[in-house]
Short mmCIF file of C-alpha atoms in Angstrom, two decimals:
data_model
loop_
_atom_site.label_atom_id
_atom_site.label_comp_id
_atom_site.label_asym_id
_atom_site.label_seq_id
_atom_site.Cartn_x
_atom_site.Cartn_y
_atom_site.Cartn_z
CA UNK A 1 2.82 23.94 10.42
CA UNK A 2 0.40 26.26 11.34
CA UNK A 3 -3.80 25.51 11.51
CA UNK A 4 -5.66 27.39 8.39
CA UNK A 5 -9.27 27.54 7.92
CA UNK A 6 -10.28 25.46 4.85
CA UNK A 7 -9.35 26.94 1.60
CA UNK A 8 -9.42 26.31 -2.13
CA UNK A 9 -7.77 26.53 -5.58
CA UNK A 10 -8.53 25.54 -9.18
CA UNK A 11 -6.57 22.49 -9.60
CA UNK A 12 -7.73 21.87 -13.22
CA UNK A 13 -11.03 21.00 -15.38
CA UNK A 14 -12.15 17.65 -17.18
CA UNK A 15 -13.10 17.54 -20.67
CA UNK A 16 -16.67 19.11 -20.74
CA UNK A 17 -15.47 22.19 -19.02
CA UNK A 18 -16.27 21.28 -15.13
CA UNK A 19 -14.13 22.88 -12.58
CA UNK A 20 -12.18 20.67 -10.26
CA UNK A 21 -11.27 22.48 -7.14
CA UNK A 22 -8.60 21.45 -4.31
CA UNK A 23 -9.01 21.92 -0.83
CA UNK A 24 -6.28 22.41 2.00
CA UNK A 25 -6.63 21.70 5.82
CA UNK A 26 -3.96 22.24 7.99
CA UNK A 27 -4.27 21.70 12.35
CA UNK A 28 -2.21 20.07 14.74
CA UNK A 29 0.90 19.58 12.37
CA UNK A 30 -1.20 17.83 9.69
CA UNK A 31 -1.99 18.95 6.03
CA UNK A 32 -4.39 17.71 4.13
CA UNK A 33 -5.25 18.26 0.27
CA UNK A 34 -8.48 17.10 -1.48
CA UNK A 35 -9.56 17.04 -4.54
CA UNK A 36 -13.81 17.80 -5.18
CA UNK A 37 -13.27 14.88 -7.85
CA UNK A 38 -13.74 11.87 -6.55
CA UNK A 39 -13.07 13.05 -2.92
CA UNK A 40 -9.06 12.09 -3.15
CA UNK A 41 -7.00 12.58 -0.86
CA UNK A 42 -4.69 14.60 -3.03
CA UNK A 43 -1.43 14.56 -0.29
CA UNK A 44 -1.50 14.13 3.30
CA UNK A 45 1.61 15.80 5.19
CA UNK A 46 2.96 14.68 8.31
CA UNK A 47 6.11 15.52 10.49
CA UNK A 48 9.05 12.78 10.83
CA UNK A 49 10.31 12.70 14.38
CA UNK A 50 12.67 15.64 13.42
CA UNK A 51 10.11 17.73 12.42
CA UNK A 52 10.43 17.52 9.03
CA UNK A 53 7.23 16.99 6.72
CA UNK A 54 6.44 14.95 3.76
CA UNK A 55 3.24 13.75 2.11
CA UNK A 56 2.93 10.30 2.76
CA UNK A 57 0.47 9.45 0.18
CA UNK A 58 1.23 8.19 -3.41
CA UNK A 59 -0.52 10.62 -5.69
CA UNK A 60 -0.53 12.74 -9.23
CA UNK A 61 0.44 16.82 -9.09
CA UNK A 62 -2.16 17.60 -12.01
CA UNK A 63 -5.50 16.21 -13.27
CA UNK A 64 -5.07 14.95 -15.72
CA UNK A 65 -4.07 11.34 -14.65
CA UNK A 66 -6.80 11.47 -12.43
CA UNK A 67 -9.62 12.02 -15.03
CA UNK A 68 -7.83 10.07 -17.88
CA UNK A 69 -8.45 7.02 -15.45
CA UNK A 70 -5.27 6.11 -14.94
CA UNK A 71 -5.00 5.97 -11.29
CA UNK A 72 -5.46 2.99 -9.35
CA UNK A 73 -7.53 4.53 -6.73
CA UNK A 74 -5.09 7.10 -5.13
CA UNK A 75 -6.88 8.48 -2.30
CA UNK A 76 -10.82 8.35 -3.51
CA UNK A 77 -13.67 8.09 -2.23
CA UNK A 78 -15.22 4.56 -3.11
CA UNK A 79 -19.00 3.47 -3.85
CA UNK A 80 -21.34 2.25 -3.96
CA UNK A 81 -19.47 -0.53 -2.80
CA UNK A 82 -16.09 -0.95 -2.11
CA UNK A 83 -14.40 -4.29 -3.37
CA UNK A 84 -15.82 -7.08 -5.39
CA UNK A 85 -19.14 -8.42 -6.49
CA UNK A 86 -18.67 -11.86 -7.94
CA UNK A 87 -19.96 -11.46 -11.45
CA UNK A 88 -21.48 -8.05 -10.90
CA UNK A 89 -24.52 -9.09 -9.68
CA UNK A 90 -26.44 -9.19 -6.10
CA UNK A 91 -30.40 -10.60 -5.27
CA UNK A 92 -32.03 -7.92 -3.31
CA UNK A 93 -35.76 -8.72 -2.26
CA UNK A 94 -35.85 -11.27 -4.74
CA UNK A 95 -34.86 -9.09 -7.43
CA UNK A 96 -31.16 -9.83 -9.74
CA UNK A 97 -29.01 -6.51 -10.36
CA UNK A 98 -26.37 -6.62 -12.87
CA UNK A 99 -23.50 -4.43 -12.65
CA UNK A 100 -20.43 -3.53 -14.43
CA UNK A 101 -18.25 -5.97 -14.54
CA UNK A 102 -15.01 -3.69 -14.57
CA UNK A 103 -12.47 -6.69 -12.82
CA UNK A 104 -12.40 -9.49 -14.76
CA UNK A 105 -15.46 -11.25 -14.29
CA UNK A 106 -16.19 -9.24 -11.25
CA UNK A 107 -17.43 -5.65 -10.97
CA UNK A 108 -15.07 -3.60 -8.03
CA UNK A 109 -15.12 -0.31 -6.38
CA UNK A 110 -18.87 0.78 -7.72
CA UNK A 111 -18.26 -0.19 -11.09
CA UNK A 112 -16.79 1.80 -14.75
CA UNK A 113 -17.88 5.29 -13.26
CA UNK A 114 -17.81 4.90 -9.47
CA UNK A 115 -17.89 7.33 -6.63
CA UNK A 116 -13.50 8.04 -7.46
CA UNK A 117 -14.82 9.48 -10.51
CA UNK A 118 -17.49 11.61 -9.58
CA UNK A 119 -17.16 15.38 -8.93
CA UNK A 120 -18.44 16.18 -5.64
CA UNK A 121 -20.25 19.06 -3.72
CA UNK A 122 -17.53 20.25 -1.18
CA UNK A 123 -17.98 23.13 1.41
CA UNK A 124 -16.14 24.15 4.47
CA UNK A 125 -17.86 22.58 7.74
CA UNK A 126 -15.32 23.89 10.55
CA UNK A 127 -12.28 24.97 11.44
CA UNK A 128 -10.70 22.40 9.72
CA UNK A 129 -13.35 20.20 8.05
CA UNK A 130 -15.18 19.55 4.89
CA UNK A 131 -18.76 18.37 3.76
CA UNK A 132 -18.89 16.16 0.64
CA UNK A 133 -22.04 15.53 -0.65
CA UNK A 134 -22.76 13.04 -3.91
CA UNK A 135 -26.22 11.68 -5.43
CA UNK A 136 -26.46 8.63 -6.81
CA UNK A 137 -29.37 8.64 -9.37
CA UNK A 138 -31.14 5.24 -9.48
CA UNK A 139 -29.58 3.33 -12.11
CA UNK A 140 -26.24 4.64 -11.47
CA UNK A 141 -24.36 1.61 -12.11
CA UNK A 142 -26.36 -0.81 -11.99
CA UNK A 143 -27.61 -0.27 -8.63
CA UNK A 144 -31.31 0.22 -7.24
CA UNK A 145 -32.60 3.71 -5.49
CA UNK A 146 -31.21 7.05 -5.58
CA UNK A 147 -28.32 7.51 -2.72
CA UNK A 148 -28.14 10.85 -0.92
CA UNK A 149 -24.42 10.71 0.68
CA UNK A 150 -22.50 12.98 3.10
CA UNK A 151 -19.01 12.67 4.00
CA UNK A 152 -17.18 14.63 6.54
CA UNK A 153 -13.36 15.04 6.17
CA UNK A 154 -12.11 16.13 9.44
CA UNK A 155 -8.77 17.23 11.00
CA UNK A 156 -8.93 16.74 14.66
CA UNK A 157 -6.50 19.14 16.75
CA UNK A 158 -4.11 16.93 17.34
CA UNK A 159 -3.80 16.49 13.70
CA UNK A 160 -5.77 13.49 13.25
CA UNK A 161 -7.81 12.63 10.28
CA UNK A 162 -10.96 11.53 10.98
CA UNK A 163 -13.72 10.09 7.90
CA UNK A 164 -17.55 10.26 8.41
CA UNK A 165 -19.36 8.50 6.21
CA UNK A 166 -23.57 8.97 5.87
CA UNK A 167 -26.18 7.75 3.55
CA UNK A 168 -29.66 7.66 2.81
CA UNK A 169 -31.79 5.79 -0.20
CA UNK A 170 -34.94 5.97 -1.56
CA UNK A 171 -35.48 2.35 -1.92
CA UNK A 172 -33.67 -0.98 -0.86
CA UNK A 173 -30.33 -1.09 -1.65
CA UNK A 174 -26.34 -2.10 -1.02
CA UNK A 175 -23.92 0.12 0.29
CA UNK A 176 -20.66 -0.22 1.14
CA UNK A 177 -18.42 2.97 1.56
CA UNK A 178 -14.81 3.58 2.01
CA UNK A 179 -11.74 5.54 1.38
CA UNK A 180 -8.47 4.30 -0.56
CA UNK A 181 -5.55 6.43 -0.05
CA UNK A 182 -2.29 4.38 -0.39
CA UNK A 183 0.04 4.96 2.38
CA UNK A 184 4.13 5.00 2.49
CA UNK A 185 4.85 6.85 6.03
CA UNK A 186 8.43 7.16 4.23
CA UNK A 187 7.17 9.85 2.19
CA UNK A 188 5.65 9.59 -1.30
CA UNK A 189 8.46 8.12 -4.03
CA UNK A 190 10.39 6.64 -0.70
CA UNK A 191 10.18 3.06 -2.36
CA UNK A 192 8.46 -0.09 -0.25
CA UNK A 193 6.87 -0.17 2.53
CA UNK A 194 8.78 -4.16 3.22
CA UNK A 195 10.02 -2.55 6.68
CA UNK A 196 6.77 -0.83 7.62
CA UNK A 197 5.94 -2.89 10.94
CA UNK A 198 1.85 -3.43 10.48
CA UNK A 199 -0.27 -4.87 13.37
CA UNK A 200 -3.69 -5.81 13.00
CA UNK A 201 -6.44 -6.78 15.54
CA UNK A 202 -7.44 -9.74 13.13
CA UNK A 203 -7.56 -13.31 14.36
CA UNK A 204 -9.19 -14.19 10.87
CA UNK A 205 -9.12 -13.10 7.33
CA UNK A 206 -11.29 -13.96 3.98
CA UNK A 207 -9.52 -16.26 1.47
CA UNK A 208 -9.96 -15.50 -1.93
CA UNK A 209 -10.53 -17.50 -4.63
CA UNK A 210 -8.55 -16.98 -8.70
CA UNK A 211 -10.36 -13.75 -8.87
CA UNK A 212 -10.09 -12.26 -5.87
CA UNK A 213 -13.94 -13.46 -4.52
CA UNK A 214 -13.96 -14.76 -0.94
CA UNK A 215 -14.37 -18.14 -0.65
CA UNK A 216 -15.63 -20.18 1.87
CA UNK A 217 -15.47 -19.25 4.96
CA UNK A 218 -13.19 -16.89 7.36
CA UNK A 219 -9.60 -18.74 8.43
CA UNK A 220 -7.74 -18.46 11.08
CA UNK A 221 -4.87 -16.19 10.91
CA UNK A 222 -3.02 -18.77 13.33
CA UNK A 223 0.90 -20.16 11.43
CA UNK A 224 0.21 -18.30 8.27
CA UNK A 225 1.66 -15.05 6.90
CA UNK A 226 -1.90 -13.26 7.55
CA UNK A 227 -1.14 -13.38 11.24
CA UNK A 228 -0.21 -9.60 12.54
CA UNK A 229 -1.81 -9.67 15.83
CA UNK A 230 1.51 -8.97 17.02
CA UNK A 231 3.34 -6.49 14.47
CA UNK A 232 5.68 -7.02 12.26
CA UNK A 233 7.30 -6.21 8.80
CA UNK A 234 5.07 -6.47 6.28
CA UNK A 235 7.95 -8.34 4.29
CA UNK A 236 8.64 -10.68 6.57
CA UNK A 237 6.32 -13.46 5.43
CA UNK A 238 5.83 -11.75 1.81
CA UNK A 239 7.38 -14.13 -0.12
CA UNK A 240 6.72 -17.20 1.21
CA UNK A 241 4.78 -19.69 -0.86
CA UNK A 242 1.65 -19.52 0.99
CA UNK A 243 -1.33 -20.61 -2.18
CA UNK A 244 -3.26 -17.01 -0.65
CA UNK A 245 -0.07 -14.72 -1.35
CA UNK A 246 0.29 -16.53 -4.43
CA UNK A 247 -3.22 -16.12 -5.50
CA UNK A 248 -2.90 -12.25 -4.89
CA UNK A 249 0.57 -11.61 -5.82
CA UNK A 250 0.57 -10.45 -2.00
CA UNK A 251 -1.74 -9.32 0.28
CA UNK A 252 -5.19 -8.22 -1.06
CA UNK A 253 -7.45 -9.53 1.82
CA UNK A 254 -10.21 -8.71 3.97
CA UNK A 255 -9.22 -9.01 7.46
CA UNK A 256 -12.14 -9.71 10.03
CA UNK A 257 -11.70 -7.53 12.97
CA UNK A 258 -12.23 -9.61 16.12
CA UNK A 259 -14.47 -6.40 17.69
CA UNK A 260 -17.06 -7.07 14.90
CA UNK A 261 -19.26 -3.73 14.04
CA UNK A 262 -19.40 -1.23 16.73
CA UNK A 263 -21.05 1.94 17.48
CA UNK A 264 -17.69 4.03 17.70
CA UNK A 265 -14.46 3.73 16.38
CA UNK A 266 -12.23 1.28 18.03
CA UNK A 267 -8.63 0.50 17.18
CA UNK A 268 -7.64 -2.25 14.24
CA UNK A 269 -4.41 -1.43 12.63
CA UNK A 270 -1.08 0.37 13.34
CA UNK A 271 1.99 1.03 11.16
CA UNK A 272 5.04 2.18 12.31
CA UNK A 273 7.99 3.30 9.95
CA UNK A 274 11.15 2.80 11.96
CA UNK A 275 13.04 5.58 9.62
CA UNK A 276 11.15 8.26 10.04
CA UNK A 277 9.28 7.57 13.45
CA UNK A 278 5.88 8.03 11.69
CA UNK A 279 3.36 6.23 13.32
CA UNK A 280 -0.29 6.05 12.36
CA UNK A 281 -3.09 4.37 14.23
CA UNK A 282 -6.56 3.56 12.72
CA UNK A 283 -9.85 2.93 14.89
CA UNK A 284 -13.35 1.77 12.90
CA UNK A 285 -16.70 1.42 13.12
CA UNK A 286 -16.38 -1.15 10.42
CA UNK A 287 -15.98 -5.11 11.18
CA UNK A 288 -13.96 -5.48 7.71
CA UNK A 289 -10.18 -3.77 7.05
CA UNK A 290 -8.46 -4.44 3.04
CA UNK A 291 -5.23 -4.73 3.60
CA UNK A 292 -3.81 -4.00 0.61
CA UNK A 293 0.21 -4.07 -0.12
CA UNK A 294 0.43 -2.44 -3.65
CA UNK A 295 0.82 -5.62 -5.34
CA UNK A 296 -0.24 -4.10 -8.86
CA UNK A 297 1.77 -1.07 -8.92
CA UNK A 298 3.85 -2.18 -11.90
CA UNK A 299 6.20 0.88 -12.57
CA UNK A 300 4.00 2.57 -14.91
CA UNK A 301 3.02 5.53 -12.74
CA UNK A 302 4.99 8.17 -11.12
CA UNK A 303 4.17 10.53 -8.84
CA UNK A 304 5.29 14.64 -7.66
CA UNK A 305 8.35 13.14 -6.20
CA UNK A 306 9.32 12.27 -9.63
CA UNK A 307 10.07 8.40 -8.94
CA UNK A 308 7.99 5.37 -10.16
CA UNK A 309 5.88 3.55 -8.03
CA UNK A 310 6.54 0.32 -7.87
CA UNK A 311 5.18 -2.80 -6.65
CA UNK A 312 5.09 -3.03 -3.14
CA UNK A 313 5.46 0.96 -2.24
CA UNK A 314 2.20 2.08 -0.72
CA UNK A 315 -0.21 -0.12 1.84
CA UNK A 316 -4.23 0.03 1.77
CA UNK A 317 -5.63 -0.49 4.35
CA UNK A 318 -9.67 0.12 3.51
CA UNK A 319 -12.29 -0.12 6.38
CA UNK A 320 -15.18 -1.70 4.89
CA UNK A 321 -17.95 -4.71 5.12
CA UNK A 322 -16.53 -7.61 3.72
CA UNK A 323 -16.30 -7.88 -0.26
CA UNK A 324 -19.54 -9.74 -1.97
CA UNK A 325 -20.99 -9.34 1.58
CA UNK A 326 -24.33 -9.17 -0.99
CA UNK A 327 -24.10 -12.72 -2.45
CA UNK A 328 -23.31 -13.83 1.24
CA UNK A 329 -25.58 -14.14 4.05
CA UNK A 330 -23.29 -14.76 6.50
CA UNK A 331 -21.28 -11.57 5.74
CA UNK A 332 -22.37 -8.81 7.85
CA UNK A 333 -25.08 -7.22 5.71
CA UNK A 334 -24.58 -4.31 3.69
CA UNK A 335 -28.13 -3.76 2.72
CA UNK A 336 -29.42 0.04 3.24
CA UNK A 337 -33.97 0.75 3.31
CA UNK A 338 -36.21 3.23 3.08
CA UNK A 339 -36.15 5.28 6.67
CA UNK A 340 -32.73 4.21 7.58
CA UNK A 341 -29.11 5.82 7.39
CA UNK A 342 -25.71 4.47 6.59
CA UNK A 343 -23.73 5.68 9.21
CA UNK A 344 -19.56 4.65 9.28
CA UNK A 345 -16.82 6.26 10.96
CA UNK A 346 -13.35 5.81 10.23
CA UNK A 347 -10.17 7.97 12.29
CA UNK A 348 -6.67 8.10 11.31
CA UNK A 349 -4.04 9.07 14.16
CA UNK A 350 -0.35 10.24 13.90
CA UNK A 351 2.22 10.00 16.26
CA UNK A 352 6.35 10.02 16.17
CA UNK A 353 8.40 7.54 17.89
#
């Protein structure tokens, strides 16, 4: 696969007329498609150890799923804040906000219209980079101050993907940015990911309670399926009765990284798929990682490839503060002021083996 400078297409419009307009990098063997709505990562195309390319991210070929709001997230941008907030509300400087409560009692992802379904300002920023940029009016959602935001999508030459996240707000508010492309290194339509070999650099997680709100505080990873310190299939321990997996239908957790927040990206998480020799490698600023194993893909969606996506064939795994980090002072804080800026870096690398 050859490098090409960024370029775009009309990839459809929404109901009031707006143009939505995909973008394609290509460098170092990688290709990578966005969408200016909601910032998705529209397909992501990797070699196999042979050679041989396929997208490895669950997606939609046309618009229209996208805007209808049937898509669970495939590939977008996420915000204000990424997971939940326990009965959409958060206490800022003695002040209650109430948000949309879109999940259950909770609101998730930055509520009804969040960042995913936002069209954003895209323009080339390199060889093989792009420049979103999003307002946030005050209000929007629920949430206090108007949010300036700049994110860099970045292919690095040797084909890496690299996420930089930036924001700035006119007065006090939460923030908590991410991106949620659902991976199967199989290739898109390949079926589960139960044989994916995950390791994470986690020696606790956040249990949940019924709806998905941490509770209490971290647990050790130590003699329960959360434990992937040293990697393994993520099916291995799916199924056993553990009251967490239960709770989730899988794993849906927030996995505290044991090197906290840092200043530059360090390494979390790896997945291997033993097929096709894919290997990817994610490094963080973040002290929070979603691990997410498609529990609620229920056969209802199908993607380019043609096959239905079924529970259990695409991972998440979302760099992040922890969820309800607002309502919980002894969550890192997510809480953005006047003067400051949001700054979060996230890198994706690819390898064969």
């Amino acid at each position: 696969m050859r490098d090409e400078a960024p370029w775009s297409e009309v990839f459809g419009r929404l109901d009031d007329g707006a143009e939505v307009r995909r973008w394609t990098l290509a460098r170092g063997g990688t290709r990578l498609r966005v969408l200016s709505y909601g910032g998705i990562v529209q397909s992501l195309e990797l070699p196999d150890r042979n050679g041989e390319s396929a997208n490895v991210s669950l997606c939609f070929d046309t618009l229209e799923p996208y805007a209808a709001g049937r898509s669970p997230y495939f590939g977008a941008l996420i915000g204000r804040f990424g997971n939940r907030l326990a009965r959409g509300r958060f206490t800022l400087d003695g002040r209650t906000y109430q948000l949309p409560c879109n999940n259950g009692p909770n609101s998730l992802h930055g509520g009804d219209v969040g960042f995913d379904r936002r069209i954003w300002e895209v323009t080339p920023a390199g060889p093989a980079a792009l420049t979103l940029r999003l307002t946030s009016e005050d209000g929007d959602q629920g949430y206090p101050g108007t949010l300036r935001v700049e994110i860099d999508y970045t292919l690095t030459e040797d084909g890496g993907f690299r996420i930089d996240y930036r924001a700035e707000t006119d007065a006090p508010t939460v923030v908590n940015l991410t991106s949620h492309t659902y991976f199967n290194l199989a290739g898109e339509g390949a079926g589960t990911v139960h044989d994916h070999r995950l390791g994470l650099e986690a020696g606790h997680y956040t249990p949940v309670d019924a709806t998905l709100i941490p509770e209490g505080p971290p647990a050790p990873v130590d003699g329960t399926p959360f434990d992937f310190r040293r990697a393994k299939p993520i099916g291995r321990d799916l199924r056993q009765a553990h009251p967490q997996l239960l709770r989730a239908q899988g794993f849906d957790h927030n996995f505290v990284l044991d090197k906290g927040v840092t200043a530059d990206p360090e390494r979390v998480a790896t997945v291997y798929e033993p097929h096709s020799g894919r290997l990817m490698t994610v490094a963080t600023t973040e002290p929070g990682l979603q691990f997410y194993s498609g529990n609620f893909l229920d056969g209802t969606l199908a993607g380019p490839s043609g096959r239905v996506y079924r529970q259990g064939d695409a991972l998440c795994l979302e760099t992040q503060r922890f969820p309800d980090s607002p309502n919980r002072p002894d969550f890192p804080s997510t809480v953005l002021r006047p003067g400051e800026t949001y700054r979060s870096t996230t890198v994706h690398s690819f390898a064969v083996r």
